[in-house]
mmCIF file of C-alpha atoms in Angstrom:
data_model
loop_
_atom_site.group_PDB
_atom_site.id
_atom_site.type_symbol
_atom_site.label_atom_id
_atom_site.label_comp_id
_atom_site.label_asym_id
_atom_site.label_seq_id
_atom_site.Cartn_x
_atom_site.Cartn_y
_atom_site.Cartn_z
ATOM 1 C CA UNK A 1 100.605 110.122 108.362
ATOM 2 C CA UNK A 2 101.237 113.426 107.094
ATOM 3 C CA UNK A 3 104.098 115.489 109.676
ATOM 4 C CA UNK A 4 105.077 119.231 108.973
ATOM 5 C CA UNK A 5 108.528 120.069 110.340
ATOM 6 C CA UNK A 6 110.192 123.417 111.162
ATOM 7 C CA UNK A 7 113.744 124.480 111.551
ATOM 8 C CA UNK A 8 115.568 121.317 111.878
ATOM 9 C CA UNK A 9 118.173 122.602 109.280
ATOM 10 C CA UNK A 10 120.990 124.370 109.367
ATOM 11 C CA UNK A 11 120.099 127.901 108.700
ATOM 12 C CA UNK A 12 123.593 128.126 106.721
ATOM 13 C CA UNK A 13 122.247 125.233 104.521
ATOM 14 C CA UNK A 14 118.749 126.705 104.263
ATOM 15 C CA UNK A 15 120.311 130.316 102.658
ATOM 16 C CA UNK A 16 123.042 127.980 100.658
ATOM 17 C CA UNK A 17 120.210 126.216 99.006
ATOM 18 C CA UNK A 18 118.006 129.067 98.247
ATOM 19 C CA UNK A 19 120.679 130.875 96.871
ATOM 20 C CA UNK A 20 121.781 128.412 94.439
ATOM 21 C CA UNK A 21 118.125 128.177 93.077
ATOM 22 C CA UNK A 22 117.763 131.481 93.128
ATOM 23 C CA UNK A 23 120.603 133.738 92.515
ATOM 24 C CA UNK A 24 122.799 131.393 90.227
ATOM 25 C CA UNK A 25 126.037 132.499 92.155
ATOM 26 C CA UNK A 26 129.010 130.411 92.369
ATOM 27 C CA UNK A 27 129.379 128.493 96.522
ATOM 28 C CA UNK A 28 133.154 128.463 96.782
ATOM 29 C CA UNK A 29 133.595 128.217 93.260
ATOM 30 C CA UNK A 30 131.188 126.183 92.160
ATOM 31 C CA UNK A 31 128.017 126.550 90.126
ATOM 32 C CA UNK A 32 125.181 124.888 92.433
ATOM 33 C CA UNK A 33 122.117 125.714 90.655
ATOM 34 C CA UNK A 34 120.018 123.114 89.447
ATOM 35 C CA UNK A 35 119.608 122.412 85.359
ATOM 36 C CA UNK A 36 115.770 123.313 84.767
ATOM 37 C CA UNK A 37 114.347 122.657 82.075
ATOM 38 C CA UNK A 38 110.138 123.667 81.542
ATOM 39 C CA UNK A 39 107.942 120.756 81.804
ATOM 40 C CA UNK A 40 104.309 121.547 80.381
ATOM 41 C CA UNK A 41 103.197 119.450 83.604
ATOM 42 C CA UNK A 42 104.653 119.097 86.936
ATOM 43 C CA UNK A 43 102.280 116.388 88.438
ATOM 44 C CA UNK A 44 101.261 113.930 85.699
ATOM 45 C CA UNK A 45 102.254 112.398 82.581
ATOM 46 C CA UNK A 46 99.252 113.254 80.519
ATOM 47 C CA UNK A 47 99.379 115.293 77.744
ATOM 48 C CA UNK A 48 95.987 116.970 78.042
ATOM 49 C CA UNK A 49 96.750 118.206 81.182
ATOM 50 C CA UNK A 50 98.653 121.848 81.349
ATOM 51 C CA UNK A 51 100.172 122.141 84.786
ATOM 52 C CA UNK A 52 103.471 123.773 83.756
ATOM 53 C CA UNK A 53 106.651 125.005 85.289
ATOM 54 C CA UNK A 54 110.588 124.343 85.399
ATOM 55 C CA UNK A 55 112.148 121.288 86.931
ATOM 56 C CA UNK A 56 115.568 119.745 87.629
ATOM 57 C CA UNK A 57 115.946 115.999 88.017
ATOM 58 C CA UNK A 58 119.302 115.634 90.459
ATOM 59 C CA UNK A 59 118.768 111.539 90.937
ATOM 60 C CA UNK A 60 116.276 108.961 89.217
ATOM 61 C CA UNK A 61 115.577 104.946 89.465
ATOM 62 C CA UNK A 62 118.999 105.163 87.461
ATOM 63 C CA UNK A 63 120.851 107.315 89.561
ATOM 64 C CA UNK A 64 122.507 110.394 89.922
ATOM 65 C CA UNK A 65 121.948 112.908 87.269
ATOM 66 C CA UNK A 66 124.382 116.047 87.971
ATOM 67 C CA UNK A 67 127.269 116.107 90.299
ATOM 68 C CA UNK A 68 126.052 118.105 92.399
ATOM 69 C CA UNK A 69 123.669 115.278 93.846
ATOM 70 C CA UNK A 70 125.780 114.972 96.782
ATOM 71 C CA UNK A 71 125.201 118.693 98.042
ATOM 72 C CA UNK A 72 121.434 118.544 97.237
ATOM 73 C CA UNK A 73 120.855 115.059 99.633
ATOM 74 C CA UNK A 74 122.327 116.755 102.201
ATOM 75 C CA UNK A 75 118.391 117.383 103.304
ATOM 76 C CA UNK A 76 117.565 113.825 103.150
ATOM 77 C CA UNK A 77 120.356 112.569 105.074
ATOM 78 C CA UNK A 78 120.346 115.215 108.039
ATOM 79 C CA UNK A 79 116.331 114.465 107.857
ATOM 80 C CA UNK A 80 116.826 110.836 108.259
ATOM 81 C CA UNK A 81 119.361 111.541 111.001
ATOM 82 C CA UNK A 82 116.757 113.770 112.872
ATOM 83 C CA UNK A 83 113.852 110.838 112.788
ATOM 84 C CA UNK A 84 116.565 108.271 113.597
ATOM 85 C CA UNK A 85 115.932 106.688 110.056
ATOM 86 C CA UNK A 86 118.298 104.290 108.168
ATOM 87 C CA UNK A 87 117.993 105.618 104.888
ATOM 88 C CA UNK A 88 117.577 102.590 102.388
ATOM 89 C CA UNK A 89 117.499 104.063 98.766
ATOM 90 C CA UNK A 90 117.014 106.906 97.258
ATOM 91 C CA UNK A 91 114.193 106.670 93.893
ATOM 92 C CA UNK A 92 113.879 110.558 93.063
ATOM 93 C CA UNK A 93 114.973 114.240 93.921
ATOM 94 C CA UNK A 94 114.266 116.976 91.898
ATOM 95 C CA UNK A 95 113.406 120.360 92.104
ATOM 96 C CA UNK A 96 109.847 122.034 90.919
ATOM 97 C CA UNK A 97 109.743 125.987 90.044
ATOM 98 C CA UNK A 98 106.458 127.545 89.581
ATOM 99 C CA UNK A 99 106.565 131.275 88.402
ATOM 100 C CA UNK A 100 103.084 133.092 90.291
ATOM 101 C CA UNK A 101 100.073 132.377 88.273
ATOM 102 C CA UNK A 102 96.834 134.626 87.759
ATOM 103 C CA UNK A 103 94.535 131.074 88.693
ATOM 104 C CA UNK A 104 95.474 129.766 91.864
ATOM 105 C CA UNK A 105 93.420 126.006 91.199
ATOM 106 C CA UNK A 106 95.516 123.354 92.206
ATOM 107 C CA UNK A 107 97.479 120.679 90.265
ATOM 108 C CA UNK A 108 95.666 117.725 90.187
ATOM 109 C CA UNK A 109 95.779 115.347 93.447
ATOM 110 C CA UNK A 110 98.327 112.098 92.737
ATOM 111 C CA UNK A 111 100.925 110.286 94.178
ATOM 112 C CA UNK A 112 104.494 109.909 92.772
ATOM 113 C CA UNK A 113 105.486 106.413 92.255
ATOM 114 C CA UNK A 114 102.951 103.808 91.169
ATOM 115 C CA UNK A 115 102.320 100.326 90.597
ATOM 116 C CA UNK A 116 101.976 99.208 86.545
ATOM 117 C CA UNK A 117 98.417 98.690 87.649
ATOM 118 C CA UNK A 118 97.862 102.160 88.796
ATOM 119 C CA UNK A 119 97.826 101.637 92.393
ATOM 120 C CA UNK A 120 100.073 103.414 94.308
ATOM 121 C CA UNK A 121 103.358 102.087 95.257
ATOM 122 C CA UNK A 122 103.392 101.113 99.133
ATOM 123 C CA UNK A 123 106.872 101.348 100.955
ATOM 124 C CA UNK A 124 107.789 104.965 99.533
ATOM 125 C CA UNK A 125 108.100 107.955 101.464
ATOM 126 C CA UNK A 126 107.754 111.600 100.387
ATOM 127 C CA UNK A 127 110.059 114.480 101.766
ATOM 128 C CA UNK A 128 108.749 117.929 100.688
ATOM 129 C CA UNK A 129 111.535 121.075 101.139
ATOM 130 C CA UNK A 130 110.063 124.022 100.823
ATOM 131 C CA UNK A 131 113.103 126.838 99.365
ATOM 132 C CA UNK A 132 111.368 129.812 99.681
ATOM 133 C CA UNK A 133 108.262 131.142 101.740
ATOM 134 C CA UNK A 134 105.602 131.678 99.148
ATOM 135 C CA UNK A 135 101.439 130.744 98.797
ATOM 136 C CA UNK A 136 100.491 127.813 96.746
ATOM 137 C CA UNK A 137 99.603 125.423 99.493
ATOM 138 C CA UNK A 138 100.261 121.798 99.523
ATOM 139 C CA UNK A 139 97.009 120.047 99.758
ATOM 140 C CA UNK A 140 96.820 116.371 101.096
ATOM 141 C CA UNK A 141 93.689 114.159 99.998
ATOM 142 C CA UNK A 142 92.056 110.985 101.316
ATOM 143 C CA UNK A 143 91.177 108.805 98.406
ATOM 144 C CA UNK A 144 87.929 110.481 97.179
ATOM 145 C CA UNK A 145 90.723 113.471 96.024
ATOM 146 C CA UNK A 146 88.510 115.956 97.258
ATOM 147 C CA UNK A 147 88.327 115.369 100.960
ATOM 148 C CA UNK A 148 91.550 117.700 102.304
ATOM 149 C CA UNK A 149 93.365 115.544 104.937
ATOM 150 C CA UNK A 150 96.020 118.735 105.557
ATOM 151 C CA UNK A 151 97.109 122.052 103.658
ATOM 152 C CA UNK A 152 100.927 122.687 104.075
ATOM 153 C CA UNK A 153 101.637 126.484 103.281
ATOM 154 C CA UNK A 154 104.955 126.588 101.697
ATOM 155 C CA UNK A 155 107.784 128.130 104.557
ATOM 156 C CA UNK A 156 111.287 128.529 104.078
ATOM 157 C CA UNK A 157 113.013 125.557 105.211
ATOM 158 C CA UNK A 158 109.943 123.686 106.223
ATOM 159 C CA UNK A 159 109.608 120.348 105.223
ATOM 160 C CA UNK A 160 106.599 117.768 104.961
ATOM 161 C CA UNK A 161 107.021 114.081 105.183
ATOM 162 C CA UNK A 162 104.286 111.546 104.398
ATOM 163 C CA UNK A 163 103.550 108.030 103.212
ATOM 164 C CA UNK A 164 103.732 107.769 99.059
ATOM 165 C CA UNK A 165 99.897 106.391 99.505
ATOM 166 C CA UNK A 166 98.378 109.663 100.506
ATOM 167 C CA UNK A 167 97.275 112.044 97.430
ATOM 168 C CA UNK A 168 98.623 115.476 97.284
ATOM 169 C CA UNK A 169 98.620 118.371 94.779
ATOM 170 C CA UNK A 170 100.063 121.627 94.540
ATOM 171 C CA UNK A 171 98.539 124.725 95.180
ATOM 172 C CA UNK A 172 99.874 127.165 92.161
ATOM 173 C CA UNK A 173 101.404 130.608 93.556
ATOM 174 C CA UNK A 174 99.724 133.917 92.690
ATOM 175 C CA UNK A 175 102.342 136.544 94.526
ATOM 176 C CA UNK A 176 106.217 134.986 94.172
ATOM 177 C CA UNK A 177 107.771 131.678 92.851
ATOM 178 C CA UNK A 178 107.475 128.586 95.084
ATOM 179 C CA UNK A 179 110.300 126.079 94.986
ATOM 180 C CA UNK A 180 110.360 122.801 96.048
ATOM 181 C CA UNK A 181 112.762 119.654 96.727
ATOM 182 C CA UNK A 182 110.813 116.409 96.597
ATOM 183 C CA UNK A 183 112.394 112.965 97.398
ATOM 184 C CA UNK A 184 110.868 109.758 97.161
ATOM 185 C CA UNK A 185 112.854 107.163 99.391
ATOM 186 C CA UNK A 186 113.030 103.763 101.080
ATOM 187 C CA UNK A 187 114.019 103.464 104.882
ATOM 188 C CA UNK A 188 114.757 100.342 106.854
#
């Protein structure tokens, strides 16, 4: 189950949250913009493989990680309210920044959480905010990880929302920087 949804938020929280990534103003005083810090590889945790680009953890498995958490969940909880959800937990939210790249190949297909034995971890669900409008598609896999299930191009204030069980990589942007919130969550 893969679902693509369009304006459901706020258009004064869409512009707020592009403009803290992006401009580094001050929101009535206070500095909004996430922490990033360059990670040689977005997707995985291996070492040989060089997917880089800047993120910004804002809550792990151990919780929140800036105060600013509250204003950055705001997605999450108004999406929850628009599926009639019951949000259960919240594992991870961060941002991803990729600067536009000359080779537009894709990050390698995987899924976010997983079991110790590699497996995927069932009972997770994936919301993906899209900041800005940019290229660098998000492809969705069935298991062989080539087989595309759907390709997501990235819209301002879009958002895709999908089982943690289905593969998906990100396409790498040649003409502007794509941003991203992702959050891995529990409902009830």
């Amino acid at each position: 189950m893969i679902e693509i949804h369009d304006n459901i938020f706020s258009p004064k929280l869409i512009n707020l949250i592009e403009e803290s990534v992006f401009s580094g103003n001050l929101v009535n005083g206070k500095d909004l913009s996430p922490k990033w810090n360059f990670r040689p590889n977005l997707a995985s945790d291996d070492p040989n493989i060089k997917e880089h680009g800047f993120g910004s953890d804002f809550i792990t498995l151990e919780g929140p990680t800036t105060p600013n958490f509250p204003f950055y969940s705001q997605l999450l909880y108004e999406f929850c309210q628009y599926k009639s959800f019951y949000l259960y937990s919240i594992l991870g939210g961060r941002f991803f920044l990729q600067s536009p790249l000359i080779d537009p190949t894709p990050s390698l297909p995987h899924y976010d959480f997983y079991e110790k034995d590699g497996t995927p971890t069932d009972g997770i669900w994936v919301l993906l905010y899209y900041i800005n409008d940019s290229d660098g598609d998000t492809i969705f896999y069935k298991e062989d990880k080539v087989t595309e299930l759907k390709r997501v191009s990235p819209k301002k204030g879009r958002c895709v929302f999908s089982k943690n069980t289905i593969l998906h990589s990100a396409g790498k942007p040649t003409k502007s920087p794509r941003a991203i919130i992702n959050f891995n969550f529990k409902i009830i």
